[in-house]
Short mmCIF file of C-alpha atoms in Angstrom, two decimals:
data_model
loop_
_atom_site.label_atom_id
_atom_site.label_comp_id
_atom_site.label_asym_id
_atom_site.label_seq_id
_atom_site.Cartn_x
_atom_site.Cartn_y
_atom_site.Cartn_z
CA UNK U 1 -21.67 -8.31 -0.57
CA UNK U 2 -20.58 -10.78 -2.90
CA UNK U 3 -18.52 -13.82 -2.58
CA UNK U 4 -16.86 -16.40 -4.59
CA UNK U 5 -16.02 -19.83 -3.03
CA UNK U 6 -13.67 -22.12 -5.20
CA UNK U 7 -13.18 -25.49 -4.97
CA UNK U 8 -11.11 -27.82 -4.21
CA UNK U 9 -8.51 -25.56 -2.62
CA UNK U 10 -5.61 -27.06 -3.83
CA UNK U 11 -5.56 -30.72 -6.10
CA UNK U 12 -2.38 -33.39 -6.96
CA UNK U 13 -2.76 -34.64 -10.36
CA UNK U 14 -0.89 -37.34 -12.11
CA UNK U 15 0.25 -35.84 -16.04
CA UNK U 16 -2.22 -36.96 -18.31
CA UNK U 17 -5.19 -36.71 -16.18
CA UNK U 18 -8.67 -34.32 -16.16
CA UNK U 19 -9.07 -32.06 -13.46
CA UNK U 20 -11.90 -29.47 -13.20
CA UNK U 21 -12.18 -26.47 -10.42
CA UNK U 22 -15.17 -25.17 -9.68
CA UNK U 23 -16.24 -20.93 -8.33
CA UNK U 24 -19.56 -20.39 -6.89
CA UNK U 25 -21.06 -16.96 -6.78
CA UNK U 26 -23.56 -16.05 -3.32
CA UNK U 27 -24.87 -13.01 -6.37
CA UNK U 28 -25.48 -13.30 -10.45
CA UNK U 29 -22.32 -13.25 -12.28
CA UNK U 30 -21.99 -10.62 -14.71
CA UNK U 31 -18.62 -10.92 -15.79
CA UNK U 32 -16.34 -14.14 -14.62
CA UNK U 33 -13.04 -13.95 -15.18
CA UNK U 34 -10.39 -16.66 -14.74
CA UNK U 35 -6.41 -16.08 -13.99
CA UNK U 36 -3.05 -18.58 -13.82
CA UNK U 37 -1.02 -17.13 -11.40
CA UNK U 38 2.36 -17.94 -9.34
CA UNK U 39 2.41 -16.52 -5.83
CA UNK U 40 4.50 -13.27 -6.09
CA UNK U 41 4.25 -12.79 -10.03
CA UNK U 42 1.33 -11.27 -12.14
CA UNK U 43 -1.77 -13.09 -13.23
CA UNK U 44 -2.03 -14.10 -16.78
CA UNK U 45 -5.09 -13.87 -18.23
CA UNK U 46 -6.96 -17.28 -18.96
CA UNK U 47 -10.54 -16.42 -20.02
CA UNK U 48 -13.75 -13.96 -19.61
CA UNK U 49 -17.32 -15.34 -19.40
CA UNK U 50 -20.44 -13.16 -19.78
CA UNK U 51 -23.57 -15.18 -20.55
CA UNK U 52 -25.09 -17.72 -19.03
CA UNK U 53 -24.34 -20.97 -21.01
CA UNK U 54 -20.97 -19.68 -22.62
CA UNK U 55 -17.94 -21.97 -23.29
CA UNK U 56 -14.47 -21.18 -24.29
CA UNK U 57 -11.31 -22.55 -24.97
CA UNK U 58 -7.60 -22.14 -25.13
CA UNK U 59 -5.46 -25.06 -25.92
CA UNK U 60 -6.70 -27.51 -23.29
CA UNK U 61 -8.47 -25.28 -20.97
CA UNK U 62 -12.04 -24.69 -20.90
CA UNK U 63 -14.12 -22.64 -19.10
CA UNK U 64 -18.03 -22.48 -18.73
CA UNK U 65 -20.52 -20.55 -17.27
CA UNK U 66 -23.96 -21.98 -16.02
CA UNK U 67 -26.69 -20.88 -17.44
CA UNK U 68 -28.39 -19.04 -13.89
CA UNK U 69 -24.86 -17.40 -13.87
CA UNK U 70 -23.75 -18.21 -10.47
CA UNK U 71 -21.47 -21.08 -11.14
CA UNK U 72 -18.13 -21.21 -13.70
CA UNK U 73 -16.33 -24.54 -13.88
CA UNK U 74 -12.42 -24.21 -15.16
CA UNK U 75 -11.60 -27.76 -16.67
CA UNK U 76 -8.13 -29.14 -17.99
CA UNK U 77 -8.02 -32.21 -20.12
CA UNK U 78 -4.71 -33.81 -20.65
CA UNK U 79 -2.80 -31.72 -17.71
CA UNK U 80 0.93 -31.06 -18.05
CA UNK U 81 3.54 -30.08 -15.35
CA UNK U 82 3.21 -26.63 -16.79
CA UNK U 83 -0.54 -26.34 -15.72
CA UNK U 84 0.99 -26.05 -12.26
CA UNK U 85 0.24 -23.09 -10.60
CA UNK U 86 -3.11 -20.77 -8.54
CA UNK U 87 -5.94 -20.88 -10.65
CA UNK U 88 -8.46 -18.06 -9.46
CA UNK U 89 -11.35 -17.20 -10.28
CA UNK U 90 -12.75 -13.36 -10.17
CA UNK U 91 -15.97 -11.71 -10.81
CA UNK U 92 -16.78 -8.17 -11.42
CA UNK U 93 -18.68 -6.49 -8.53
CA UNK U 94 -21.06 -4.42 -11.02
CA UNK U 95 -24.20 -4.74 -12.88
CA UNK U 96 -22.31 -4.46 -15.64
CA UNK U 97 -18.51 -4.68 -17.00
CA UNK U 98 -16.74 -2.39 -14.45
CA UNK U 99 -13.19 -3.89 -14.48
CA UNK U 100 -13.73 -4.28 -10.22
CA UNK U 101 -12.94 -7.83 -9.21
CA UNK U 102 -13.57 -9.73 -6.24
CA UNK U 103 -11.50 -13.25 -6.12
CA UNK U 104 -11.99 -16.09 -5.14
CA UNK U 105 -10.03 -18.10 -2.67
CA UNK U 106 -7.48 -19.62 -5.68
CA UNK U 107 -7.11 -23.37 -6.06
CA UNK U 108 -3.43 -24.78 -5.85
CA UNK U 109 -2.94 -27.26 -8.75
CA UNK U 110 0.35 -29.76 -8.60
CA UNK U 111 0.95 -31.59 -11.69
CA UNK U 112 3.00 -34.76 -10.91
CA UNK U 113 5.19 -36.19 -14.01
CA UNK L 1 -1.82 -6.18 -26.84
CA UNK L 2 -2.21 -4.08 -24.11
CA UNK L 3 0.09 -3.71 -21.29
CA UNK L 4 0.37 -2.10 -17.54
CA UNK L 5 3.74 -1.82 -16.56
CA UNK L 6 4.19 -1.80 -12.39
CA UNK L 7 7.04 -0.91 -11.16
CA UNK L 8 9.12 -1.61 -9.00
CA UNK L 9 8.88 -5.04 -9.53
CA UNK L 10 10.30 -5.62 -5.60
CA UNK L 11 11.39 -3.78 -3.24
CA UNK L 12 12.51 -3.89 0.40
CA UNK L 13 12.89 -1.00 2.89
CA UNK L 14 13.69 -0.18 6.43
CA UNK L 15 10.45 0.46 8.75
CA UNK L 16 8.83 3.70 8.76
CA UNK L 17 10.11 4.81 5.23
CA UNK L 18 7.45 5.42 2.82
CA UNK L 19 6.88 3.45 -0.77
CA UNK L 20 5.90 4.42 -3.97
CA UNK L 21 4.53 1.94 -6.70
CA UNK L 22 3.83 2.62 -10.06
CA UNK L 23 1.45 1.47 -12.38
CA UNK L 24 1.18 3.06 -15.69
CA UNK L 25 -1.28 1.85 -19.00
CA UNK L 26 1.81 2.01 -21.62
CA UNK L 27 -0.84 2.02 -24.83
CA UNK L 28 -4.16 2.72 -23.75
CA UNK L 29 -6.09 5.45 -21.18
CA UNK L 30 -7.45 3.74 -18.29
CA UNK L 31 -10.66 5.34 -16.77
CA UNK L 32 -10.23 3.26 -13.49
CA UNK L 33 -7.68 1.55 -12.16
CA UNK L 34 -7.53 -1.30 -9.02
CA UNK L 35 -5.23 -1.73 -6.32
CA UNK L 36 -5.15 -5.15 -4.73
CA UNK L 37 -3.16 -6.60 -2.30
CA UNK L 38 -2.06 -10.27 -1.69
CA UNK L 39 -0.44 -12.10 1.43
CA UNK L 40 1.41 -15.38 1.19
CA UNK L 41 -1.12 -18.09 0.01
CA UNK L 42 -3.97 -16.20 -0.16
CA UNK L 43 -6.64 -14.79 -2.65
CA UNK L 44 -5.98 -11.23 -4.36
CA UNK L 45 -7.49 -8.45 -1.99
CA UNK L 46 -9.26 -5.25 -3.48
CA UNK L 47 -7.66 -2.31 -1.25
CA UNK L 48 -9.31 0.96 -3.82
CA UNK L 49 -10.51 1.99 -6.75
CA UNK L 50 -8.70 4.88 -8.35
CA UNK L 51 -10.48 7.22 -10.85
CA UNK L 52 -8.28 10.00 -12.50
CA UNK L 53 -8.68 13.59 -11.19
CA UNK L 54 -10.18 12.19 -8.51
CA UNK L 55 -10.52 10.70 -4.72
CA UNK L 56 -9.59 7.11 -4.74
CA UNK L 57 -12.43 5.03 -2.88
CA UNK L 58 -11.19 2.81 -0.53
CA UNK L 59 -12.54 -0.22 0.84
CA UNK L 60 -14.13 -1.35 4.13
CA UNK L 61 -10.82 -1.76 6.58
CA UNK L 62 -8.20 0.00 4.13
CA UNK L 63 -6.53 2.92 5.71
CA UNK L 64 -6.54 5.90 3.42
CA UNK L 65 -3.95 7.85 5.20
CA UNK L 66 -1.59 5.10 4.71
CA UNK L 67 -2.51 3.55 1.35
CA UNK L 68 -2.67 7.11 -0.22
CA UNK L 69 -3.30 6.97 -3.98
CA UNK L 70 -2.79 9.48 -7.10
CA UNK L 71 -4.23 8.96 -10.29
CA UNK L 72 -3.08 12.10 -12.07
CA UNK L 73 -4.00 11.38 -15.16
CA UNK L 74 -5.36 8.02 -17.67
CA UNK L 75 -2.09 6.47 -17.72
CA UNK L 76 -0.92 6.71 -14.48
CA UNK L 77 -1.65 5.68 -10.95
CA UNK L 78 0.53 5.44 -7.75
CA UNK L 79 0.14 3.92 -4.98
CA UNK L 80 2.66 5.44 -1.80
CA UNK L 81 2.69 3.17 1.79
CA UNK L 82 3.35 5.72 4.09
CA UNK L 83 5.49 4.93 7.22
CA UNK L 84 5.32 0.87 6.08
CA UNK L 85 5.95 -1.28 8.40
CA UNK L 86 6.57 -5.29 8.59
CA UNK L 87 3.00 -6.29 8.63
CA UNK L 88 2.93 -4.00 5.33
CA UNK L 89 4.98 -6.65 3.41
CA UNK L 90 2.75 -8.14 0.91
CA UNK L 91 2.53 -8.57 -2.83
CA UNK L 92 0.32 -5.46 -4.23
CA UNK L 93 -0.77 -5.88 -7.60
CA UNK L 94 -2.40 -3.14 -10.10
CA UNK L 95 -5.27 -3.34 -12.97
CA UNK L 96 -6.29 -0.73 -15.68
CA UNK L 97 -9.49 -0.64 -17.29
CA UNK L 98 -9.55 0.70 -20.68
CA UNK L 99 -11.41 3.11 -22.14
CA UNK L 100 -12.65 0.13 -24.18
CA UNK L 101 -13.67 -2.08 -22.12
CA UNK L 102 -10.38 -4.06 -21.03
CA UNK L 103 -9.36 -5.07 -17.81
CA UNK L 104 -5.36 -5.85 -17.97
CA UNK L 105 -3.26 -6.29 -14.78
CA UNK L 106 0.17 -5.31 -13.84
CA UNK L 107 3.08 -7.60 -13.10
CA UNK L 108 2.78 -6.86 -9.23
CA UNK L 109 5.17 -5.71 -6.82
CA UNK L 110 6.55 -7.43 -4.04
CA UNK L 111 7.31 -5.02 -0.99
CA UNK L 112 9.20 -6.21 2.16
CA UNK L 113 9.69 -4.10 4.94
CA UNK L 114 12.57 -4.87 7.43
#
């Protein structure tokens, strides 16, 4: 079965700095999804990666996907108290785009002012 | 955009009553839709898959007689924990996939069973 291990697990920033989390795949990724999310209240959508070697960005989040497509990285430049929050990472169990995630373990981002 | 409404949002209960959650796709027909479940400080867990007009699949340590699921038709599925008890209480969240391709989750539910 597949797993997703994200790292760190949790991170203390000081405003203004860079942070980047990191989800590794044990299986090809064939749709990577990343989600903000406070314990006990929905996810909001960040981004979806498909292909290996894709980048996007929102504001001052950015997302990649490696080009074997078994490794996303989730990097914030600039981070603000309002980045605060689980970041996790989730990647569709099918060969194709099947809308069934698996998660990953969520990293726990402080932002300190 | 496109939007799942869950409902309730929270709800508590006395043990042994059952629960039903809600999640419905307000503007667009879901072929499949998830049930997950999450426990204080920990990752989202997939409990089924729900297909409309049919079984729901469960997965591997799920308990089908308690988790029982309804997907009666592309806009709704329900979710009903039968005889909950404490170690029920958890945060169960719900996603649609659309007939085009989009995955969209619910708001979540938080159930707490005294």
């Amino acid at each position: 079965s597949q797993e997703l291990e994200q790292s760190p697990q949790s991170l203390i920033v000081q405003e203004g700095k860079n942070l980047t989390i990191n989800c590794t795949s044990s299986k090809t990724l064939y749709g990577l999804y990343w989600y903000k999310q406070k314990y006990g209240e929905g996810l909001i959508f960040l981004m979806m990666l498909q292909k290996g070697g894709e980048e996007k960005s929102h504001e001052k989040i950015t997302a990649k996907l490696d080009e074997k497509k078994q490794q996303s990285s989730l990097h914030i430049t600039a981070s603000q108290p309002s980045h605060a929050g689980i970041y996790l990472c989730g990647a569709d169990i099918g060969s194709g785009n099947t809308g069934k995630l698996i998660f990953g373990q969520g990293t726990t981002l402080q932002v300190k002012p | 955009g496109a939007v799942v409404s869950q409902h309730p949002s929270r709800v508590i209960c006395k043990s042994g009553t059952s629960v039903k959650i809600e999640c419905r796709s307000l503007d667009f027909q879901a072929t499949t839709m998830f049930w997950y479940r999450q426990f204080p400080k920990q990752s989202l867990m997939l409990m089924a898959t729900s297909n409309e007009g049919s079984k729901a699949t469960y997965e591997q340590g799920v308990e089908k007689d308690k988790f029982l699921i309804n997907h009666a038709s592309l806009t709704l599925s329900t979710l009903t924990v039968t005889s909950a008890h404490p170690e029920d209480s958890s945060f169960y969240i719900c996603s649609a996939y659309g007939t085009g391709g989009g995955l969209f989750f619910g708001s979540g539910t938080q159930l707490s069973v005294l």
